[in-house]
mmCIF file of C-alpha atoms in Angstrom:
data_model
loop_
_atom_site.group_PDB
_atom_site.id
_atom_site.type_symbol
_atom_site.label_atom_id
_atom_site.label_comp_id
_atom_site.label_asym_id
_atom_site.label_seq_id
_atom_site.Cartn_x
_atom_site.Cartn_y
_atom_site.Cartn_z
ATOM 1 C CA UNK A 2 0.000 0.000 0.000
ATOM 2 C CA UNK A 3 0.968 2.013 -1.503
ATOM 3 C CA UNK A 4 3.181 2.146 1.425
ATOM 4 C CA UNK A 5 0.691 0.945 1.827
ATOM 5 C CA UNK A 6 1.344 -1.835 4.245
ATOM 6 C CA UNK A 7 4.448 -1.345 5.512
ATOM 7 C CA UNK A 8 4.536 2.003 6.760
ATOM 8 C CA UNK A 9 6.622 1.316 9.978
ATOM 9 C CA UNK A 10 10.207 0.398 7.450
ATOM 10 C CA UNK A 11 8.409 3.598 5.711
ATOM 11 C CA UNK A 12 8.056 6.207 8.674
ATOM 12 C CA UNK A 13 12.109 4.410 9.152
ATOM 13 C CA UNK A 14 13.358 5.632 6.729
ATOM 14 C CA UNK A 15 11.815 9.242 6.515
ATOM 15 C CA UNK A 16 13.435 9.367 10.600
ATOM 16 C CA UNK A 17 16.964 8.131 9.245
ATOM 17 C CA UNK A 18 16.348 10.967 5.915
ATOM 18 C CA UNK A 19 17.714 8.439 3.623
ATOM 19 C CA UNK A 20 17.389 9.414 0.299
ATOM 20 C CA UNK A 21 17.234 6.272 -1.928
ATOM 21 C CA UNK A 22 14.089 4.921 -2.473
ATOM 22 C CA UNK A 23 14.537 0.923 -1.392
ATOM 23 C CA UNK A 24 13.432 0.172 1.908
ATOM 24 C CA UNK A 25 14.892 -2.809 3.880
ATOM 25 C CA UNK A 26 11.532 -4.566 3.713
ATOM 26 C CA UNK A 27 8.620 -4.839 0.594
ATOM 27 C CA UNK A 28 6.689 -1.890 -0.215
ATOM 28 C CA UNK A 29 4.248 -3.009 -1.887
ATOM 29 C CA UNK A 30 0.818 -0.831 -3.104
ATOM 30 C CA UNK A 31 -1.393 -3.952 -2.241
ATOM 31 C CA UNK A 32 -4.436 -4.456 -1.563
ATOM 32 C CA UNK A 33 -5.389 -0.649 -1.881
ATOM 33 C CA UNK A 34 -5.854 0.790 -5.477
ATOM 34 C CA UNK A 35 -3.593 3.899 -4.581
ATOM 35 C CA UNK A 36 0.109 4.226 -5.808
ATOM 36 C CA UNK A 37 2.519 5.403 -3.318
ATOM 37 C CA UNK A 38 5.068 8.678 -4.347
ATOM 38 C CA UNK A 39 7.799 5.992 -3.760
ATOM 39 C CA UNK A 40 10.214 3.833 -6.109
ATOM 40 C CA UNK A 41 11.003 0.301 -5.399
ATOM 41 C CA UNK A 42 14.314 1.479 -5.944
ATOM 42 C CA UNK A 43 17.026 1.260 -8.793
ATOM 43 C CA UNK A 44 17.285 -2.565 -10.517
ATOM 44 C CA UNK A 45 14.604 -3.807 -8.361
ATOM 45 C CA UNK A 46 11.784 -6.369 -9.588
ATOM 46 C CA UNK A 47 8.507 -6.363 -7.906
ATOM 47 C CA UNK A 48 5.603 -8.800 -8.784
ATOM 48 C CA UNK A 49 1.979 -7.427 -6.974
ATOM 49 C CA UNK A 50 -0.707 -9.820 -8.360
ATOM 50 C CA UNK A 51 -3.979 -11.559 -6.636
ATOM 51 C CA UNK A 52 -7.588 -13.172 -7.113
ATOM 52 C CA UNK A 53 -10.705 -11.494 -6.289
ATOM 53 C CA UNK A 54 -14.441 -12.687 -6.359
ATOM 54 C CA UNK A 55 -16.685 -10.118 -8.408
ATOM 55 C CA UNK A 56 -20.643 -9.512 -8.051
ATOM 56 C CA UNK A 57 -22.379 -7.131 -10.193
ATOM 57 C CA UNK A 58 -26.098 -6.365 -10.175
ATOM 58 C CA UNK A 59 -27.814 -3.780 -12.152
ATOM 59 C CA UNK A 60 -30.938 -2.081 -10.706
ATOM 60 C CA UNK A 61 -32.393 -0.729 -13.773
ATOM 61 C CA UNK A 62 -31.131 -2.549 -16.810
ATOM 62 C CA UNK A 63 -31.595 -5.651 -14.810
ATOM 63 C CA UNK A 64 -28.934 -7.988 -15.335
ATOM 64 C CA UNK A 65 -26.302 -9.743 -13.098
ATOM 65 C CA UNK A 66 -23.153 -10.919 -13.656
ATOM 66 C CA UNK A 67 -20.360 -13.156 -11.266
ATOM 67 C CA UNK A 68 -16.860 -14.326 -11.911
ATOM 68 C CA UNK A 69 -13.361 -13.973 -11.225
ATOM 69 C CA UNK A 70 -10.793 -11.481 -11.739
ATOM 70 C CA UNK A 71 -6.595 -10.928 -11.650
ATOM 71 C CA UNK A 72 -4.563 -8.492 -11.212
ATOM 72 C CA UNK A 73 -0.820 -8.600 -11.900
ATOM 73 C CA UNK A 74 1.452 -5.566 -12.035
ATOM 74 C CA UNK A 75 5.313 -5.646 -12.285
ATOM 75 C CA UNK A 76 7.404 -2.507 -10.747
ATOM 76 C CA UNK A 77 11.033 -1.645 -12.252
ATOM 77 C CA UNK A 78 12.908 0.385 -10.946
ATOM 78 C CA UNK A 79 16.055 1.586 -13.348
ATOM 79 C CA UNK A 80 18.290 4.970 -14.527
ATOM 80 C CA UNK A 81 17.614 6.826 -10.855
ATOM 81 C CA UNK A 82 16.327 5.627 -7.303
ATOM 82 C CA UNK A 83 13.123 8.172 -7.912
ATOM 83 C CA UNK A 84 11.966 6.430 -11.088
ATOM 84 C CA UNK A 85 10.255 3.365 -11.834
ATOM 85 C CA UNK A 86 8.306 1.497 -14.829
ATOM 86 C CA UNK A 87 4.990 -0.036 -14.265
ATOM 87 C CA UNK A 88 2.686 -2.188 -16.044
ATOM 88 C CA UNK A 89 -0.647 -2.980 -14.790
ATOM 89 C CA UNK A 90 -2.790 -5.484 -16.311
ATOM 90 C CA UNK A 91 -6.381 -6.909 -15.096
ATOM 91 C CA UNK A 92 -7.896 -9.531 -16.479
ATOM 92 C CA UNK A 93 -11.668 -10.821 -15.759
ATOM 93 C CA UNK A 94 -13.797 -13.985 -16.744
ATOM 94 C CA UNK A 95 -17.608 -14.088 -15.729
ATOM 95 C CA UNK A 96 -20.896 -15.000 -16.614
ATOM 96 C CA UNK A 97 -23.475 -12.812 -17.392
ATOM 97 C CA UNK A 98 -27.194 -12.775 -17.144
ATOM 98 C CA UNK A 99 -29.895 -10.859 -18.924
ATOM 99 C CA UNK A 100 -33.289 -9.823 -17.532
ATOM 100 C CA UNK A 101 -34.911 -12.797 -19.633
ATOM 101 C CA UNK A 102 -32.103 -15.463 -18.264
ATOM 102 C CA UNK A 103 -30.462 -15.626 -20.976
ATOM 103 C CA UNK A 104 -26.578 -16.314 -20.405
ATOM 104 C CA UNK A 105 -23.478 -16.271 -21.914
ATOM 105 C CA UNK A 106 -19.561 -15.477 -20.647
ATOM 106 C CA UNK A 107 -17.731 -12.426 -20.755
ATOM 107 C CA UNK A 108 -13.679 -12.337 -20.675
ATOM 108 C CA UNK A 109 -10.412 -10.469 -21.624
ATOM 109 C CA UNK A 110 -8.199 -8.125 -20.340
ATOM 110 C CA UNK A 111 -10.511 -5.654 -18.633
ATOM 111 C CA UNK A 112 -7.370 -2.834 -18.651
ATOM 112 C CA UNK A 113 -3.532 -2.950 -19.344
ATOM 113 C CA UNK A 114 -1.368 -0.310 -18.666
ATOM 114 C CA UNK A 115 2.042 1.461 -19.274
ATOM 115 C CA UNK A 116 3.484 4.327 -16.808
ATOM 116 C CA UNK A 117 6.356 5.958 -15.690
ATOM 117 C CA UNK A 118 6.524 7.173 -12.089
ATOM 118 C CA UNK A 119 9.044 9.865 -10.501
ATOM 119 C CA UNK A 120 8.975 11.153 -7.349
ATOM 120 C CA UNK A 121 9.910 15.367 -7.888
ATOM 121 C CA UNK A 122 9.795 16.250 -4.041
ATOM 122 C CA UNK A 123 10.814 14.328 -0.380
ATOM 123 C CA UNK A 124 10.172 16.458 2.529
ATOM 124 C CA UNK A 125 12.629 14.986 3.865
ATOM 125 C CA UNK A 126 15.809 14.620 1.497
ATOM 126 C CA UNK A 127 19.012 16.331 2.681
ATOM 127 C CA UNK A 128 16.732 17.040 6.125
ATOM 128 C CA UNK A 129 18.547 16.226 9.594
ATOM 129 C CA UNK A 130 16.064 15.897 12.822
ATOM 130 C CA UNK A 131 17.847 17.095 15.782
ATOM 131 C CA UNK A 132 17.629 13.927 18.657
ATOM 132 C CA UNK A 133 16.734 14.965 22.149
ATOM 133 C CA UNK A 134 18.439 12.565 23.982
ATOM 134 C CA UNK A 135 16.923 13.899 27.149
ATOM 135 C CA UNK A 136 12.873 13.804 26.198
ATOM 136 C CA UNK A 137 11.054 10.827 24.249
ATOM 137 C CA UNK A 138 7.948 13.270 24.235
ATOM 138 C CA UNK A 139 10.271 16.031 22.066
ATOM 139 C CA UNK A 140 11.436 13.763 19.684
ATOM 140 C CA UNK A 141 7.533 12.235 19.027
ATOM 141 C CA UNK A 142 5.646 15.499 18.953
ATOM 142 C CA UNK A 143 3.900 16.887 16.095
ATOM 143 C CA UNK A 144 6.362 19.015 13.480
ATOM 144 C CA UNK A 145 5.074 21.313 10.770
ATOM 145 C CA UNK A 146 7.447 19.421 8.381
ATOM 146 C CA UNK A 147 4.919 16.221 8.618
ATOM 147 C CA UNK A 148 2.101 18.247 6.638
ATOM 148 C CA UNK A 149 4.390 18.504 3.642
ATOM 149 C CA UNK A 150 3.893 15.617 1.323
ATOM 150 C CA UNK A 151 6.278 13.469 -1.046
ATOM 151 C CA UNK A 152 5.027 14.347 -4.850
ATOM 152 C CA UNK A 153 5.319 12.019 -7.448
ATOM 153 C CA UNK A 154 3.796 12.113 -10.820
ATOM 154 C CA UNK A 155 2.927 9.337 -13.108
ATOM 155 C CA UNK A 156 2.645 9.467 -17.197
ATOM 156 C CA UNK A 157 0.893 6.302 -18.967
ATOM 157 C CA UNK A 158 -0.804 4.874 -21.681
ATOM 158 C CA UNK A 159 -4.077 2.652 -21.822
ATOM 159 C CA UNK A 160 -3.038 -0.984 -24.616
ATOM 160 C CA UNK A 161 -6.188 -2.119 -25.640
ATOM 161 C CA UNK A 162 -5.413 -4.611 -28.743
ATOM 162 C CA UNK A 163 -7.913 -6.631 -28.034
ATOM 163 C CA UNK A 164 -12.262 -6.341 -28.224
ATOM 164 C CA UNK A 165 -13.277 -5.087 -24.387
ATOM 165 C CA UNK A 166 -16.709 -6.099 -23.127
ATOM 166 C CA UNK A 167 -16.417 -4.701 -19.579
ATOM 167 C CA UNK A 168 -16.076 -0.537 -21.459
ATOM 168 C CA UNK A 169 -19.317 1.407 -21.134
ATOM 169 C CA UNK A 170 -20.521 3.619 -23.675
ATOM 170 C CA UNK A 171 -20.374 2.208 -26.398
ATOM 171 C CA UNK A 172 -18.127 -0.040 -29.082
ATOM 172 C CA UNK A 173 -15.344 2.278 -30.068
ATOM 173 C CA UNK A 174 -11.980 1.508 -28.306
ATOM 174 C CA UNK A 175 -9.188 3.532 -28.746
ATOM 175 C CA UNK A 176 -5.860 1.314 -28.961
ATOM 176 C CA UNK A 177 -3.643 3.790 -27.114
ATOM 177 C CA UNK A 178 -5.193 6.223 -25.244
ATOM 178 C CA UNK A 179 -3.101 8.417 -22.228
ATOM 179 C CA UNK A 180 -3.490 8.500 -18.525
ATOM 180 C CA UNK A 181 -2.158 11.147 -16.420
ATOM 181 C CA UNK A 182 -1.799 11.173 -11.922
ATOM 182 C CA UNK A 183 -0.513 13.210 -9.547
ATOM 183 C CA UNK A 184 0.381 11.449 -6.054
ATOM 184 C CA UNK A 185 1.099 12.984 -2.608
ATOM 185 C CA UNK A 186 1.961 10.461 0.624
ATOM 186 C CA UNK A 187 1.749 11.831 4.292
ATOM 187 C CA UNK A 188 3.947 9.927 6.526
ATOM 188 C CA UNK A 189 2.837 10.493 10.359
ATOM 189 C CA UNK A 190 3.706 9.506 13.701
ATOM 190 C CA UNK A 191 2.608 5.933 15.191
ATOM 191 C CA UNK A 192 3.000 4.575 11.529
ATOM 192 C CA UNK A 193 0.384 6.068 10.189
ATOM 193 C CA UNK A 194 0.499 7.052 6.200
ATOM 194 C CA UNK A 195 -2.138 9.444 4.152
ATOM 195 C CA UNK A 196 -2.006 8.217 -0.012
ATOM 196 C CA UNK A 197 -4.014 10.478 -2.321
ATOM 197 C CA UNK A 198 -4.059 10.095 -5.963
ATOM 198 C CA UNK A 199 -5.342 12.612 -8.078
ATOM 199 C CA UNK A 200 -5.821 11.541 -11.969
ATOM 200 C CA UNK A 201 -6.998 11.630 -15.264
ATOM 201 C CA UNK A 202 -8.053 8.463 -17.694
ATOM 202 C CA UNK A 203 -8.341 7.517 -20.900
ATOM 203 C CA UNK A 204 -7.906 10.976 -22.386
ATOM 204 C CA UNK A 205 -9.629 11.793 -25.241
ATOM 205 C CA UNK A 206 -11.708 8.591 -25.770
ATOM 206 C CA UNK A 207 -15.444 7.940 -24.834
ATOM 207 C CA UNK A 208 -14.315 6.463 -21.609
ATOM 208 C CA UNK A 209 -12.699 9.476 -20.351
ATOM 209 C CA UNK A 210 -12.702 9.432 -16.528
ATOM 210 C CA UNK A 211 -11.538 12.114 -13.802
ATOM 211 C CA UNK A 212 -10.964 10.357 -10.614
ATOM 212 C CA UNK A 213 -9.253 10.244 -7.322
ATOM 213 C CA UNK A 214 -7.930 7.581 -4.507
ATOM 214 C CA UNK A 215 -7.495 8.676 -0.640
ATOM 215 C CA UNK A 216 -5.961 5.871 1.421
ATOM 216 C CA UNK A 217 -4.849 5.422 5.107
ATOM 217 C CA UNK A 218 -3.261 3.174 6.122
ATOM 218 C CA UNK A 219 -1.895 2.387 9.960
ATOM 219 C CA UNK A 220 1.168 -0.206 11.199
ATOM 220 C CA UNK A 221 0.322 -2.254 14.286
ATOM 221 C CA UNK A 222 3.296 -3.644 14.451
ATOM 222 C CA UNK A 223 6.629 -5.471 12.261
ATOM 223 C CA UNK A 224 4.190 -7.698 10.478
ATOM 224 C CA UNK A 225 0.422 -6.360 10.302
ATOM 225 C CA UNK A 226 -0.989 -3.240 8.880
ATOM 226 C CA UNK A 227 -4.684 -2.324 7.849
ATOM 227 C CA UNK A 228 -6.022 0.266 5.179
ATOM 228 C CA UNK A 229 -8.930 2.650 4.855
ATOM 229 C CA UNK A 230 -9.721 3.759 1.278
ATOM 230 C CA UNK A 231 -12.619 6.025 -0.819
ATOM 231 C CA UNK A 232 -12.393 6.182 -4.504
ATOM 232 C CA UNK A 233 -14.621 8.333 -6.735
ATOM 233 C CA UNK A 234 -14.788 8.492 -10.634
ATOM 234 C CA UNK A 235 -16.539 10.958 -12.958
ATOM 235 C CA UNK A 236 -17.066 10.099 -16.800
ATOM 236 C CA UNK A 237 -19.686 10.980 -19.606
ATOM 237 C CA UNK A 238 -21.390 7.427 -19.127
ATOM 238 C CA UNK A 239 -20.236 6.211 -15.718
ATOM 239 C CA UNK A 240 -19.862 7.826 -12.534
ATOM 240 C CA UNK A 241 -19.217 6.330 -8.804
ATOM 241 C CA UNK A 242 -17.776 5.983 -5.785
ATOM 242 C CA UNK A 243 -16.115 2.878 -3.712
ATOM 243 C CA UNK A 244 -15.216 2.443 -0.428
ATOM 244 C CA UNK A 245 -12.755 -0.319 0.599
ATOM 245 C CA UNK A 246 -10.549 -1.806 3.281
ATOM 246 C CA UNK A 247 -8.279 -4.810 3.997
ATOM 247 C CA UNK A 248 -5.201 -6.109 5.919
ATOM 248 C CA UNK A 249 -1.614 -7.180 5.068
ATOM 249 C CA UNK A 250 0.853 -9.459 6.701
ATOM 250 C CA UNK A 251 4.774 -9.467 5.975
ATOM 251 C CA UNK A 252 5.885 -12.890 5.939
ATOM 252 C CA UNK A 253 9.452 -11.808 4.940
ATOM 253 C CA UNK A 254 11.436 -8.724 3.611
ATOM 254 C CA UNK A 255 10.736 -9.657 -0.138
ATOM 255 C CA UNK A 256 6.968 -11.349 0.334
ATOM 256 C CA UNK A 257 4.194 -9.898 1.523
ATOM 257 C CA UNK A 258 0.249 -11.460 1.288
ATOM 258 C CA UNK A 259 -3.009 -9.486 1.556
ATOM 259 C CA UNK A 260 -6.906 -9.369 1.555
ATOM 260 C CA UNK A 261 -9.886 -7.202 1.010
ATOM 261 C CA UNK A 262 -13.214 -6.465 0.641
ATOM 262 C CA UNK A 263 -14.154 -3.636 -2.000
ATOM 263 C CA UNK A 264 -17.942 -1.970 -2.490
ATOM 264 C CA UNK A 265 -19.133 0.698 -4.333
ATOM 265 C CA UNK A 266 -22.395 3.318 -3.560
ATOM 266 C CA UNK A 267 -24.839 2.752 -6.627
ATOM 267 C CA UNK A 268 -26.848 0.428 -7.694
ATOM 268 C CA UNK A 269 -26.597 1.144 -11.296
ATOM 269 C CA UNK A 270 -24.284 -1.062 -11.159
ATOM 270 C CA UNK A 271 -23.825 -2.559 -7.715
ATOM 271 C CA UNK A 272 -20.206 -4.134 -7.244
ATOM 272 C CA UNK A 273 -18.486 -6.266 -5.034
ATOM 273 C CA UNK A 274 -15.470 -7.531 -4.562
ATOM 274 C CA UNK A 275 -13.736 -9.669 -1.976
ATOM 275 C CA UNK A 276 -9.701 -10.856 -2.902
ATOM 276 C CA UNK A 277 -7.271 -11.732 -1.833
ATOM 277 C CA UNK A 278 -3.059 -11.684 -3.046
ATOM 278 C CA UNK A 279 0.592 -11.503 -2.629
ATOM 279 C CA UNK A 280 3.656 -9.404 -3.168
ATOM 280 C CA UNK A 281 7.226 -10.161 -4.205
ATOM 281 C CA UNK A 282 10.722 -8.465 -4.928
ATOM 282 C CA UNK A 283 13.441 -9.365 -6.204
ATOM 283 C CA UNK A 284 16.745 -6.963 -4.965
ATOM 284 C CA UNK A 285 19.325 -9.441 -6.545
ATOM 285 C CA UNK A 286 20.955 -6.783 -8.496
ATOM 286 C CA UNK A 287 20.488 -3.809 -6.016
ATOM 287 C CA UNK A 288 23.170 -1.966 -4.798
ATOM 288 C CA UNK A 289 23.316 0.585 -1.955
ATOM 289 C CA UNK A 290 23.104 4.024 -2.384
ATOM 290 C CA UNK A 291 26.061 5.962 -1.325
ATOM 291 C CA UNK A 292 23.984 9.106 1.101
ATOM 292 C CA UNK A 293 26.244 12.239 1.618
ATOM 293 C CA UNK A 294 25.422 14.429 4.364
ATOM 294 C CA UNK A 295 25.253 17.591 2.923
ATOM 295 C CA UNK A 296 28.638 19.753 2.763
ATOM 296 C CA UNK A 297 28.389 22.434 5.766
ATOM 297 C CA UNK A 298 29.602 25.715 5.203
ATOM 298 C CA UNK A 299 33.641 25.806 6.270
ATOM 299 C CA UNK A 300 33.284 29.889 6.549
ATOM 300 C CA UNK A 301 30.556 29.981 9.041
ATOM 301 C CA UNK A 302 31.698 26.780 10.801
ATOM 302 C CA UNK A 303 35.320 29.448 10.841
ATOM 303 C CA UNK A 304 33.401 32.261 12.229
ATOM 304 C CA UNK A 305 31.870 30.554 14.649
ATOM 305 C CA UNK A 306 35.273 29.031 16.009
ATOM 306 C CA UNK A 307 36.914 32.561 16.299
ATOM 307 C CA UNK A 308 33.340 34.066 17.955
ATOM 308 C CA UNK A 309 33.932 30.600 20.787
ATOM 309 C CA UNK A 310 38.212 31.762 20.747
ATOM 310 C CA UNK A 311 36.995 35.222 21.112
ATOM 311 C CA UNK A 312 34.921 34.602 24.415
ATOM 312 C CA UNK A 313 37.343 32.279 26.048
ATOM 313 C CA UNK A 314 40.326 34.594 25.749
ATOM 314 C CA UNK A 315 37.841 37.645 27.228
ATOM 315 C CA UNK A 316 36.889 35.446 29.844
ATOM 316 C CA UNK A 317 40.647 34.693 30.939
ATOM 317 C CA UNK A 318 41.363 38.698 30.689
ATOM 318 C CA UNK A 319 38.842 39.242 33.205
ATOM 319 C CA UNK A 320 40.090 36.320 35.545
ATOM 320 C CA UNK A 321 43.740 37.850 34.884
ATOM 321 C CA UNK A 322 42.103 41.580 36.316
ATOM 322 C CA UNK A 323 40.117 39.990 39.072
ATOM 323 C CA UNK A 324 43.518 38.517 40.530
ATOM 324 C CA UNK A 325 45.361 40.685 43.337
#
């Protein structure tokens, strides 16, 4: 999750202001829909795919239709830590039922896409927290600095090569149409994290959709987390909004498995879906990023020297007057 689930290795990290993007554990964006403003970092593989159970009932056109669906997405991250590849692909199979019983079965590649994702701002890179050794309370308080989000932004194109039965309004399909996001992640104290998502879909086709994604998600501990999410779309011939939530468990750095429950607020359709999945990385080929502090200032660190020489040599003229 986009942290999600792992936002304790995340809020880690932002305390230690490293400034590559791999984390010591998975960071996975399952089982929420939003993307995180993070890489996976430079030369690493990650694999995010899982089942889910989908119910859909129309109120109106009267019609229902039940099945199965997959998602699998692959994360690369190459060139710089802040930039990754994605591909997203979901793929559904179910049967569908008209108001008169008649059947028949619906499948294909419901969406595939192809995006590039780079972070532009980090609160926290080249940022050193001061540690009061003497007060736990000073060093967990709320700072200003926490309401400043990470910023990524994502470029991408809708493939569709292939007829679609699951597009509404109407036949025409455009084979390569654009997708656009902008992404902001809040990383709090007690391992809490605040996604949003903020994008634009299949530009210039009939399907074009404005939509969002707002996700929190909270750490209990090294190995559960828990997510909160609302997602709302707008289009010319389909608009609605979904609420979900689900729970994550890290069974190792590189493997993580999830479930969730996902339902949306109309009836024209009514969805459901319930799934579950897993996520794994491969960091075979990644090597650590050299962090330089940065370079302090050698004339004020001078000045500074001669201001503490200064004092100390007035001090022992005034001892040296004071003596009889």
């Amino acid at each position: 999750m986009k942290i999600n689930l792992f936002v304790l290795f995340i809020a880690l990290s932002s305390v230690l202001k490293l400034n590559a993007q791999h984390t010591d554990v998975i960071n996975s964006n399952r089982p929420s829909e939003s993307m995180s403003a993070f890489a996976v970092g430079k030369t690493v593989i990650q694999v995010e795919t899982g089942l889910s159970y989908i119910n859909e009932k129309h109120s109106v056109l009267d019609y229902s239709a039940s099945g199965m669906g997959l998602d699998f997405n692959v994360r690369y991250g190459f060139f710089k830590e802040q930039l990754e590849t994605i591909l997203e692909l979901n793929y559904q199979n179910d049967k569908y039922t008209t108001d008169d019983f008649t059947q028949f079965t619906r499948k294909g590649l419901k969406s595939s896409t192809l995006g590039l994702k780079y972070l532009v701002f980090d609160p926290f890179k080249n940022y050193e927290e001061k540690i009061n050794i003497y007060s736990w309370k000073a060093n967990h308080r709320f700072k200003w600095r926490q309401l400043i989000p990470a910023v990524s932004v994502y470029a991408g194109a809708n493939l569709n090569f292939s007829s679609n039965p699951f597009l509404f309004g109407g036949e025409e399909i455009s084979r390569i149409s654009p997708k656009g996001m902008l992404v902001t992640q809040h990383i709090f104290p007690g391992a809490w994290v605040f996604i949003t998502n903020v994008y634009i879909d299949k530009v210039g086709t009939n399907n074009q959709t404005l939509g969002y994604v707002a996700t929190i998600t909270k750490g209990f501990n090294e190995k559960w987390s828990a997510y909160l999410e609302n997602k709302g779309l707008k289009g010319d011939y389909y608009a609605d909004g979904f609420f979900s939530t689900g729970a994550a468990y890290l069974v190792n750095d590189n493997l993580q498995v999830d479930a969730y429950v996902s339902k949306n607020f109309k009836t024209t359709p009514d969805f459901l879906f319930v799934g579950c999945g897993l996520s794994w990385r491969s960091t075979t080929n990644y090597k650590d990023v050299m962090i330089r502090a940065p370079k302090k200032d050698k004339k004020k660190d001078k000045s500074k020297k001669d201001k503490e020489k200064e004092k100390t040599k007035k001090r022992l003229d005034e001892v040296q007057v004071e003596k009889p």
